[in-house]
Coordinates of C-alpha atoms and ligand atoms in Angstrom, one line a residue:
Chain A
X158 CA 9.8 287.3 63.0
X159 CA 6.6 286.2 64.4
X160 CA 7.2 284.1 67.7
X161 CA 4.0 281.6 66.4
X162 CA 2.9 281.9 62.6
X163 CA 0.4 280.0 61.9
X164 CA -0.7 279.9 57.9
X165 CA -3.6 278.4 56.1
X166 CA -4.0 275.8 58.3
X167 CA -6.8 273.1 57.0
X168 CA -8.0 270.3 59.6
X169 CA -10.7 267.9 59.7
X170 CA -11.8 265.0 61.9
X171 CA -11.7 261.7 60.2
X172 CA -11.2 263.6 56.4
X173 CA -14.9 264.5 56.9
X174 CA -16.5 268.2 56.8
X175 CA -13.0 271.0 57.5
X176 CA -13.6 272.4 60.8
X177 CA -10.7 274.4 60.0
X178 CA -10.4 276.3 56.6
X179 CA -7.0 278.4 56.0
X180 CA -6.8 279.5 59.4
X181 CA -4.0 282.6 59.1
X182 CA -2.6 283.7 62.6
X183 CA 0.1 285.3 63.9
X184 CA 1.4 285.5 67.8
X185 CA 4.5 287.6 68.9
X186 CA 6.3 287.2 71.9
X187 CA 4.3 288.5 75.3
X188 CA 1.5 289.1 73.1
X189 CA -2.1 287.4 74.7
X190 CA -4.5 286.7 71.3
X191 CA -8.3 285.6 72.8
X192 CA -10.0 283.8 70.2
X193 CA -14.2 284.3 70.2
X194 CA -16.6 282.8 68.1
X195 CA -19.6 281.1 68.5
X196 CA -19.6 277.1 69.7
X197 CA -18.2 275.2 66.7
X198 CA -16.7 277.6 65.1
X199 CA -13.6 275.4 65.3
X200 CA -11.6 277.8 68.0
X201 CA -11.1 274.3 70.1
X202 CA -9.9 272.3 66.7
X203 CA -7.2 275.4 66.5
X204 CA -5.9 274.8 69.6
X205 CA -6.2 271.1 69.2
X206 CA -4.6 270.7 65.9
X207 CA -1.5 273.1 67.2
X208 CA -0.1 270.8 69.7
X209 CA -0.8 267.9 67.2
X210 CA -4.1 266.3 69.1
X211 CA -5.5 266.8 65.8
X212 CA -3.2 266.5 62.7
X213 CA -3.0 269.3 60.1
X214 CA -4.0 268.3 56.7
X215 CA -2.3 271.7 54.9
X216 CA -0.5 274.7 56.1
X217 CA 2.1 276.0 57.8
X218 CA 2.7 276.4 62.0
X219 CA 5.9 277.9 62.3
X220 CA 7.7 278.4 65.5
X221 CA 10.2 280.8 66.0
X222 CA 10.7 280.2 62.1
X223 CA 11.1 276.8 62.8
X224 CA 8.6 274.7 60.6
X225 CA 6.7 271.8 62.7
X226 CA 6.4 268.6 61.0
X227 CA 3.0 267.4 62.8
X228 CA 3.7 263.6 60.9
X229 CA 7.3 263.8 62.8
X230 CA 7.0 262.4 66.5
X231 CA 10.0 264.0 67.5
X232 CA 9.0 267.6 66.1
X233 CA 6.0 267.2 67.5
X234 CA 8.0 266.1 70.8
X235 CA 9.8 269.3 70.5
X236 CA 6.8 271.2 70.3
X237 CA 5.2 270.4 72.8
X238 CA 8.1 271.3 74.6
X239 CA 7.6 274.7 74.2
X240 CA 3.6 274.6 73.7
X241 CA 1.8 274.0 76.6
X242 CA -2.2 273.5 76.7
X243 CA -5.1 273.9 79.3
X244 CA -8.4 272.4 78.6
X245 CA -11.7 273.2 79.7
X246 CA -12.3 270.0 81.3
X247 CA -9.2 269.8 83.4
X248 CA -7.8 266.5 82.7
X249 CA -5.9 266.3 85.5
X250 CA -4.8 263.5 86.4
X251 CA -6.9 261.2 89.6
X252 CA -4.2 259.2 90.6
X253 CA -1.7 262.0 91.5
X254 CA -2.0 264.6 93.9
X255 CA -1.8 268.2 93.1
X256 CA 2.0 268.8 93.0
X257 CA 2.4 265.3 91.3
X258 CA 0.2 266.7 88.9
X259 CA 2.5 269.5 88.2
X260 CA 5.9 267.4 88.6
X261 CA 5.5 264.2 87.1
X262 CA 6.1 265.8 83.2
X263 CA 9.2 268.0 84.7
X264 CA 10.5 264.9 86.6
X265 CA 9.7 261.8 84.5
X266 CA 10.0 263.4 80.6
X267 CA 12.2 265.6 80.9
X268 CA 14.5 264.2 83.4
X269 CA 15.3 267.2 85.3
X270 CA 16.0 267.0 89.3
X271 CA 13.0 265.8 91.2
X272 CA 13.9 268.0 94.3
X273 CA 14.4 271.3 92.3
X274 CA 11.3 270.4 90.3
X275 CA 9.0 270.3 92.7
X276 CA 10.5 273.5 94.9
X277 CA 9.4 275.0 91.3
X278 CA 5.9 273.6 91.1
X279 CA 5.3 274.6 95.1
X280 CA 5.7 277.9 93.7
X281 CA 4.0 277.7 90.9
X282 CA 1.0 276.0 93.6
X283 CA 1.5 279.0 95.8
X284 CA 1.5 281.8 93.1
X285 CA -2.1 280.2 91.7
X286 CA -3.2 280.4 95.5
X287 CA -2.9 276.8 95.9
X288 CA 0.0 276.5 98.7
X289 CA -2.3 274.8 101.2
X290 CA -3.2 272.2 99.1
X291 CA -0.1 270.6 97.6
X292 CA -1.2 267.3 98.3
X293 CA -4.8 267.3 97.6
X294 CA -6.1 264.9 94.8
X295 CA -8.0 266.0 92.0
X296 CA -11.3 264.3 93.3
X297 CA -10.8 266.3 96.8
X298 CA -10.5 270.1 95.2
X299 CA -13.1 271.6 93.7
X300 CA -13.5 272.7 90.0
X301 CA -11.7 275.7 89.8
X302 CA -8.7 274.5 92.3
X303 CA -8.1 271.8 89.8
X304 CA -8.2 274.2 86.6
X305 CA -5.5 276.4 88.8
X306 CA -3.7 272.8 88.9
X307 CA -3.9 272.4 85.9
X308 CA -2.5 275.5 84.9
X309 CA 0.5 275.2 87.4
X310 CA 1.1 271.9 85.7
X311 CA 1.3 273.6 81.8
X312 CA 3.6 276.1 83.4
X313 CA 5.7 273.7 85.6
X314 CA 7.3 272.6 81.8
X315 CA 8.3 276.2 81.4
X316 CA 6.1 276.6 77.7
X317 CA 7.0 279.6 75.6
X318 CA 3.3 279.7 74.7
X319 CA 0.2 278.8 76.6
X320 CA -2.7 277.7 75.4
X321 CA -5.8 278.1 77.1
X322 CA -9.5 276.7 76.4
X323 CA -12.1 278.2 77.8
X324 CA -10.7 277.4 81.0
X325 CA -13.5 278.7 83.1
X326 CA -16.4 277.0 81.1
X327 CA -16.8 274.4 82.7
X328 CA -17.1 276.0 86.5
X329 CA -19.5 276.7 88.4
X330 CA -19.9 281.5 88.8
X331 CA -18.2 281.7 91.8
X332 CA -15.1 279.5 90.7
X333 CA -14.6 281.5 87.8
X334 CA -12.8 284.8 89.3
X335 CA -10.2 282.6 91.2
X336 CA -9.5 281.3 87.9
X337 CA -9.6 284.5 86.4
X338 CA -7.5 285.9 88.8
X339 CA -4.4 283.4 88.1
X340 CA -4.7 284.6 84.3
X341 CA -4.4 287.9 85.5
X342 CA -1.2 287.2 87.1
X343 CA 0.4 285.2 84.3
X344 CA -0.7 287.8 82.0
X345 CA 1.3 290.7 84.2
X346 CA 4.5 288.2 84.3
X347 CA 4.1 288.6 80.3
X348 CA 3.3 285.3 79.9
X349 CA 2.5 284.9 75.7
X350 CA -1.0 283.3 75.5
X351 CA -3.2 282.2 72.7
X352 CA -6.6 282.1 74.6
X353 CA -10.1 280.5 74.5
X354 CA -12.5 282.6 76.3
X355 CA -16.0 284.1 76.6
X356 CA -15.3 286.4 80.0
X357 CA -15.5 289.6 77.8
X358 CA -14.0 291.4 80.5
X359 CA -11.0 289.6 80.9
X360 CA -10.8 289.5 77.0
X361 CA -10.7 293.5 76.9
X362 CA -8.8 293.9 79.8
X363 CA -5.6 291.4 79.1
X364 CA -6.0 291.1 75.3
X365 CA -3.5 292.4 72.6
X366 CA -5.3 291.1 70.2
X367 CA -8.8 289.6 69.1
X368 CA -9.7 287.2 66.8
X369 CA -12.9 285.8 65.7
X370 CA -13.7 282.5 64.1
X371 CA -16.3 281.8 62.8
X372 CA -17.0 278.0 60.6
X373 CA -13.6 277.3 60.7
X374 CA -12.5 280.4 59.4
X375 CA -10.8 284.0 60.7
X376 CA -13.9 286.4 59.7
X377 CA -11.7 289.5 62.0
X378 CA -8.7 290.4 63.4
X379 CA -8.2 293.8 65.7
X380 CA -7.4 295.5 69.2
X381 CA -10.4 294.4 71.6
X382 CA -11.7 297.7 71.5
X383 CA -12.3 298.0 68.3
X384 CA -13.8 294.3 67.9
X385 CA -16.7 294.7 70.5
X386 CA -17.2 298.7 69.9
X387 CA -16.6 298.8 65.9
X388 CA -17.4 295.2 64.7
X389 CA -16.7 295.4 61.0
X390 CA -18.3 292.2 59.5
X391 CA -22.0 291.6 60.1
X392 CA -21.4 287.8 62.2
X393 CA -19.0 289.3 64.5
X394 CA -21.5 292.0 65.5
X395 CA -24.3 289.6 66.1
X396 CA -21.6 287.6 68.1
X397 CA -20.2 290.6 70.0
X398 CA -24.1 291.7 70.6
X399 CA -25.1 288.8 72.1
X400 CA -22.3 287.9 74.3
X401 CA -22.0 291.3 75.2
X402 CA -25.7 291.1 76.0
X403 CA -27.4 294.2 73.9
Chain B
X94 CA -33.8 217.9 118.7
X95 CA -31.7 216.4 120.9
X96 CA -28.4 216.5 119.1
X97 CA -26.2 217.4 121.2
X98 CA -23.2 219.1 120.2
X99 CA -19.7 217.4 121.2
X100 CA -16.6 219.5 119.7
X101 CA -13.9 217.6 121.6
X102 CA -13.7 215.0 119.1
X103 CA -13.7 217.4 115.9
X104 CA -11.8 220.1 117.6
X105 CA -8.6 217.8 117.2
X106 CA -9.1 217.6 113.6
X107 CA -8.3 221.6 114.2
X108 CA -4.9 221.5 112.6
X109 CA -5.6 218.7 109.6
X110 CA -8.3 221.2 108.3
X111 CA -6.4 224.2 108.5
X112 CA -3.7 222.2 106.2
X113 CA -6.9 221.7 104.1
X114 CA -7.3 225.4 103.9
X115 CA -4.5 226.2 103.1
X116 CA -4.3 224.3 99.8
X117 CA -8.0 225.8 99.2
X118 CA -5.6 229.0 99.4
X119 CA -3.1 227.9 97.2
X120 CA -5.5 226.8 94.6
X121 CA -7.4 229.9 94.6
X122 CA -4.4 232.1 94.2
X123 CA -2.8 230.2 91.4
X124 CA -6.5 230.5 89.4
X125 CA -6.4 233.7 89.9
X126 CA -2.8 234.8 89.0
X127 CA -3.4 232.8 86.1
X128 CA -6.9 234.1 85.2
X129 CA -5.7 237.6 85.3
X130 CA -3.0 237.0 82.9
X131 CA -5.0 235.2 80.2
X132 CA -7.5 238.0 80.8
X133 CA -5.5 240.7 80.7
X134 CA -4.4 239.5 77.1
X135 CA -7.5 238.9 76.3
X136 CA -9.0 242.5 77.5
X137 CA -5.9 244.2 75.7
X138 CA -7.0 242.5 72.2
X139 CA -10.5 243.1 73.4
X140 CA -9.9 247.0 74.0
X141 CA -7.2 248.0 71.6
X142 CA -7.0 244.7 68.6
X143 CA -7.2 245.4 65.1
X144 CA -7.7 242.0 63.9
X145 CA -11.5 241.1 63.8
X146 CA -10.6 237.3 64.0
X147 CA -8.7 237.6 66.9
X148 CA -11.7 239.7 68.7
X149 CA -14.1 237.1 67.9
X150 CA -12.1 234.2 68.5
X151 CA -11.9 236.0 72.1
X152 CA -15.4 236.8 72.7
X153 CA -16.2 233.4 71.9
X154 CA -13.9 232.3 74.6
X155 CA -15.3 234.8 77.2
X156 CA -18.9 233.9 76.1
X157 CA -18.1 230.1 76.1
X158 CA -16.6 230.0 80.0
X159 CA -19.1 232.5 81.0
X160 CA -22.2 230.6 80.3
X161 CA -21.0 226.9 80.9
X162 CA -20.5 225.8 85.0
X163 CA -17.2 225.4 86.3
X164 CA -18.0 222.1 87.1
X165 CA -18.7 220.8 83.8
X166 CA -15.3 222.0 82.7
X167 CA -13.7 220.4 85.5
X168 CA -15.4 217.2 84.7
X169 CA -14.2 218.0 80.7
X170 CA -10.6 218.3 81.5
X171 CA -10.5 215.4 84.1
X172 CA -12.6 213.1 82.7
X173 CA -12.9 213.9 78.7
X174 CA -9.9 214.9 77.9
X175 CA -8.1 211.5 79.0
X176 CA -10.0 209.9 76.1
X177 CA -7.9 212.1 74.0
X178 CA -4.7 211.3 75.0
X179 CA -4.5 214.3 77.9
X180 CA -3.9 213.0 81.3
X181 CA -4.7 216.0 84.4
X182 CA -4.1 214.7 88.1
X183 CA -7.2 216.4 89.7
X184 CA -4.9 219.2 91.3
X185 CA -4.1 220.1 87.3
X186 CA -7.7 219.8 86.3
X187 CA -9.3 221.6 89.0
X188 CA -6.7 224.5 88.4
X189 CA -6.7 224.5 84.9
X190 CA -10.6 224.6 85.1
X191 CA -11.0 227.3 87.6
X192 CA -8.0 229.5 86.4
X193 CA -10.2 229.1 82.4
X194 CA -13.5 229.7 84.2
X195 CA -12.3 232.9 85.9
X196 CA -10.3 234.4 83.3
X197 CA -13.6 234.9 81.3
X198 CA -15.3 236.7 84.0
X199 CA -12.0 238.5 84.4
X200 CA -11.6 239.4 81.1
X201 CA -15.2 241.3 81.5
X202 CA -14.0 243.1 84.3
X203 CA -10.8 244.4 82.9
X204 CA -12.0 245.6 79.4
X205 CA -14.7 248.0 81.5
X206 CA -11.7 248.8 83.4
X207 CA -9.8 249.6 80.7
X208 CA -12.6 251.4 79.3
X209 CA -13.0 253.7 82.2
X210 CA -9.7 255.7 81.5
X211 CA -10.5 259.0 80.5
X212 CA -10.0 259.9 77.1
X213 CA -9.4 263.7 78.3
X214 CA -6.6 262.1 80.5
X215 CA -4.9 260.6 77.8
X216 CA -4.6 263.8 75.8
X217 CA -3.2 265.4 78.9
X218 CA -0.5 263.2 79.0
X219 CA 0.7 263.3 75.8
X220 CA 0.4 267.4 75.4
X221 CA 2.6 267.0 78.4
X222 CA 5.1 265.1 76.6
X223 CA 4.4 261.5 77.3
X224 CA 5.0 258.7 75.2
X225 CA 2.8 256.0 75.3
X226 CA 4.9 253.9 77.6
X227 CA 5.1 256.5 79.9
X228 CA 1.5 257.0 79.6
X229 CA 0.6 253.2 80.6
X230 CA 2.9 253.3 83.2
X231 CA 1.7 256.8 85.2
X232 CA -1.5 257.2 84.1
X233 CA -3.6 254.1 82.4
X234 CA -1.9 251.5 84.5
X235 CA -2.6 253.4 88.4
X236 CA -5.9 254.2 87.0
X237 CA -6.8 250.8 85.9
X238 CA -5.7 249.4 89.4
X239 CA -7.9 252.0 91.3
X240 CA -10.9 251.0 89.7
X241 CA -10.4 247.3 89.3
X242 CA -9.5 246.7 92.3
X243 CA -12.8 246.4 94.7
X244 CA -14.2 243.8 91.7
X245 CA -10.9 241.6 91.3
X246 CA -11.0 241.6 95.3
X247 CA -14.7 240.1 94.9
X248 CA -13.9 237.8 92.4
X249 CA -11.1 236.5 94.3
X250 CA -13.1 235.9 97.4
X251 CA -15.6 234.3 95.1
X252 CA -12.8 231.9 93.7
X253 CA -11.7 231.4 97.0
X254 CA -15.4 229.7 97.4
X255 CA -15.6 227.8 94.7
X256 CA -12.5 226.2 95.5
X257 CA -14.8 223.4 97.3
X258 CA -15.5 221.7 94.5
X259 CA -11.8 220.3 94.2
X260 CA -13.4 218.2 97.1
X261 CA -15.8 216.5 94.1
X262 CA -12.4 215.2 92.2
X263 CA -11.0 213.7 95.2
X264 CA -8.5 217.3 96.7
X265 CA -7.8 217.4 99.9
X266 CA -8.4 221.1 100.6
X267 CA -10.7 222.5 103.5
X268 CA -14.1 221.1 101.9
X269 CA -12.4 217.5 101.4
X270 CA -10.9 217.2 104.4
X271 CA -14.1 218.1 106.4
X272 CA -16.0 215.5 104.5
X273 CA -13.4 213.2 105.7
X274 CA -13.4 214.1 109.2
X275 CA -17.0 214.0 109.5
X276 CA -17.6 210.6 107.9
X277 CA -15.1 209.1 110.4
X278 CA -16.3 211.4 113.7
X279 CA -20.0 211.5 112.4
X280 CA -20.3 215.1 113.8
X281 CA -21.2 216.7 110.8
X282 CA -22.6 219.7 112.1
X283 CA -19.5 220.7 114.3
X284 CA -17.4 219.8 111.6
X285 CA -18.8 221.6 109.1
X286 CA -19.4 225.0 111.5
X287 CA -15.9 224.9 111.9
X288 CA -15.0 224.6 108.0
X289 CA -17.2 227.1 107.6
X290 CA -15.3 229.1 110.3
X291 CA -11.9 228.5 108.2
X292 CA -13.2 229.7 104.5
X293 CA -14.8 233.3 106.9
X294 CA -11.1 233.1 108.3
X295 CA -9.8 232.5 104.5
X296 CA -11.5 235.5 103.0
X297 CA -11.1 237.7 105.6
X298 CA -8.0 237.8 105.9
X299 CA -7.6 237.6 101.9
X300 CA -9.7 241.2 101.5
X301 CA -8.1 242.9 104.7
X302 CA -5.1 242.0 103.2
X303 CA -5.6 243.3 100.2
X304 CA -7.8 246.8 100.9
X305 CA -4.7 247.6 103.0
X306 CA -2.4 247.2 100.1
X307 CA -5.4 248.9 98.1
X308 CA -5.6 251.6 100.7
X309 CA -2.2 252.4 101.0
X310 CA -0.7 251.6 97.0
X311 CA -3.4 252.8 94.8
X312 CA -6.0 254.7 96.9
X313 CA -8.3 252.6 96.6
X314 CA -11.6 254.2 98.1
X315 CA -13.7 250.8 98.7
X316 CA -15.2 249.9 102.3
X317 CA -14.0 246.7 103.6
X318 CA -17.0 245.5 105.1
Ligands
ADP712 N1 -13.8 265.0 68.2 C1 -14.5 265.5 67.2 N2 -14.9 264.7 66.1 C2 -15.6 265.1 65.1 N3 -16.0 266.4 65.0 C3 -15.6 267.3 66.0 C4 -14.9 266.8 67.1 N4 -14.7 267.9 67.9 C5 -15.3 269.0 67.3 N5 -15.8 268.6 66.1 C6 -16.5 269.5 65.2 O1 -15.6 270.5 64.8 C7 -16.3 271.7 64.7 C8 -15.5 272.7 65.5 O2 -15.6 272.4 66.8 P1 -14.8 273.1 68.0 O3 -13.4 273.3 67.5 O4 -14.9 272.3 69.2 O5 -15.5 274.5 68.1 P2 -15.4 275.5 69.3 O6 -14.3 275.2 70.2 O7 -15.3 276.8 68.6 O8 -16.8 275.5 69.9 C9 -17.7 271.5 65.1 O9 -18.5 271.4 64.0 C10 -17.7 270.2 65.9 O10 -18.9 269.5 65.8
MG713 MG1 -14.4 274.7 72.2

């Protein structure tokens, strides 16, 4: 049994054009997926529309075998429970310091002890390199501090699943690696991710799989190896050519 | 110019003033609790209302306080409304009238306040779990504050201001009362120096009172001078 199942999932925005057309995905425990694609090819919308920011209108995501009912608030509660997301703009949020950030969904939704909670997320700072700056607000870190906030705050809530969107996107080149870096540890702590990304190299190295998208659809599925050495469709080599840059 | 100032007289008047101040105060606090409160109802159906009536019937409200003077609605509710049937003292129609006038400027201030909350924000919150209670209350609501707060501390000194024209309908606040002592002193200038001394002492001490709590509640980042 597949851990996350995702199958023929349809979306659209507003019932106009489907940015998603029976997207067919499959993600097993400790496994890291990296979706690629060129911008718009709806990788974002997939992401979106699996912790329910953007509502389904067919298919199946199944969790654990479990069916989620995306027009059910408290399935959707329950989901998000175990999916946690990371976006490329870090959302964080202005009025909180940084281990706020990461304690106030622990402490406030899920009710657990505010004193063990944030022992937790002072790890969590610590282990994302982040220890000296516990009570720095958003607008005082730079960039890439504040995506490594943010993804101490998706992992203070314990997720079975992280999501990730481009997470380094949006920094400026010498943010990125520190960024990088606290993938690469979450990664060896087997961490199951479903991931947005163009930093090939982390993509080859971490990847179990790679998927490309391309208008809303899956165009090819494989090891990363064999994606950017032996593209099989014709879009996916143009893609892999140009990101790769030859 | 050989006017020659003489305090002594006015200086005793001292105390009598400040009691005029601090209904200036009083007045300009009320407005403002009040004004808020219509305007925050008014920039919640503004921001987030469905029905189109309601919007309008609020922007007409908003448009119709903005661009008439305060004083002309004083003059409405004291003088007009009397012929209807409504009697105001002057205390109810200068603080109905002010708390109107500034709850349409308010009402301004908090929809771009209200606008100013990141949509990215709000979709962090509720991946994270949040309902939207929980959402108002940690996130919109702390963020609203921050960025209100500098221009509802203006417009509060600003009130505090226009508070002088209670004087016209016959209050006894700070402006009254200094018109009172100078027509029986005849020192106009000293009297009026000094009045003006009380509303510099009246809104500073309104704004450092209030970018401490600022400072120290919500972060606020604003300079106080
Ligand atoms: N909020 C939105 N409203 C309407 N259309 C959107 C929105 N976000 C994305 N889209 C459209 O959906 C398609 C897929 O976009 P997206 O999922 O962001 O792609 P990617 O993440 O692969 O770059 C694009 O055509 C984009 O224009
Ligand atoms: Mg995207």
């Amino acid at each position: 049994m597949h851990h996350l199942a995702i199958d023929r999932l349809t979306a659209s925005y507003d019932g106009k054009e489907q940015v998603l057309v029976d997207v067919s995905l499959q993600v097993a425990k400790g496994e890291i997926v990296s979706l690629i694609g060129p911008s718009g090819s709806g990788k974002s919308s997939l992401l979106r529309s699996l912790v329910g920011l953007l509502v389904p209108k067919s298919g199946e995501v199944m969790l654990d075998g479990e069916k989620v009912d995306y027009t059910n608030r408290k399935s959707v509660k329950a989901l998000r429970e175990r999916l946690a997301i990371v976006f490329q703009q870090y959302n964080l949020f202005q009025n909180m310091d940084a281990l706020r950030n990461v304690t106030v969904a622990p402490v406030k939704i899920r009710k657990r002890n505010a004193r063990e909670v944030e022992e937790e997320a002072t790890a969590l700072l610590r282990k994302v390199g982040l220890g000296d700056k516990l009570h720095a607000y958003p607008d005082e870190l730079s960039g890439g501090q504040q995506q490594r906030v943010a993804i101490a705050r998706a992992l203070a809530l314990k997720p079975d699943i992280l999501l990730l969107d481009e997470v380094t996107s949006a920094l400026d080149p010498e943010l990125v690696s520190e960024v990088l870096d606290a993938i690469r540890i979450l990664a060896a702590d087997g961490m199951t991710m479903l991931m947005v990304s163009h930093e090939m190299a982390l993509v080859r190295e971490i990847s179990t799989r790679v998927v490309m998208m391309d208008r809303g659809r899956v165009i090819e599925e494989g090891t990363a190896d064999r994606i950017f050495d032996n593209p099989r469709t014709e879009r996916c080599q143009e893609f892999v050519s140009k990101i790769l840059g030859h | 110019m050989d006017y020659t100032l003489q305090w002594g007289q006015v200086v005793g008047f001292t105390g009598y003033l400040i009691g005029g101040a601090w209904l200036a105060l009083q007045i300009a606090f009320l407005a403002f609790v009040g004004g808020v409160t219509i305007a925050t109802v008014n920039a919640t159906v503004l921001s987030y209302g469905r029905n189109r009536a309601l919007r309008t019937a609020v922007r007409s409200y908003v448009a119709f306080f903005m661009n008439t003077p305060v004083l002309v609605q004083i003059f409405f509710l004291f003088f007009a409304l009397p012929e209807m049937g409504v009697f105001l003292s002057s205390y109810q129609a200068v603080l109905l009238g002010l708390t109107l006038n500034v709850s349409g400027y308010l009402t301004e201030t908090l929809r771009a306040g209200f606008q100013s909350v990141r949509r990215s924000e709000i979709e962090a919150a509720e991946t994270l779990g949040m309902s939207v209670a929980q959402m108002t209350w940690h996130v919109i609501l702390p963020h609203v504050i921050r960025v209100l707060y500098p221009p509802l501390t203006n417009q509060y000194i600003l009130l505090t201001m226009t508070t002088s024209i209670a004087s016209i309908f016959g209050l006894e606040e700070l402006t009254g009362r200094a018109y009172n002592v100078s027509a029986e002193t005849f020192r106009s200038f000293e009297v009026f120096s000094l009045s003006a001394v009380l509303y510099v002492v009246l809104t500073l001490v309104a704004s450092s009172v209030l970018w401490l709590i600022g400072r120290h509640l919500f972060r606020v980042k604003a300079r106080l001078v």
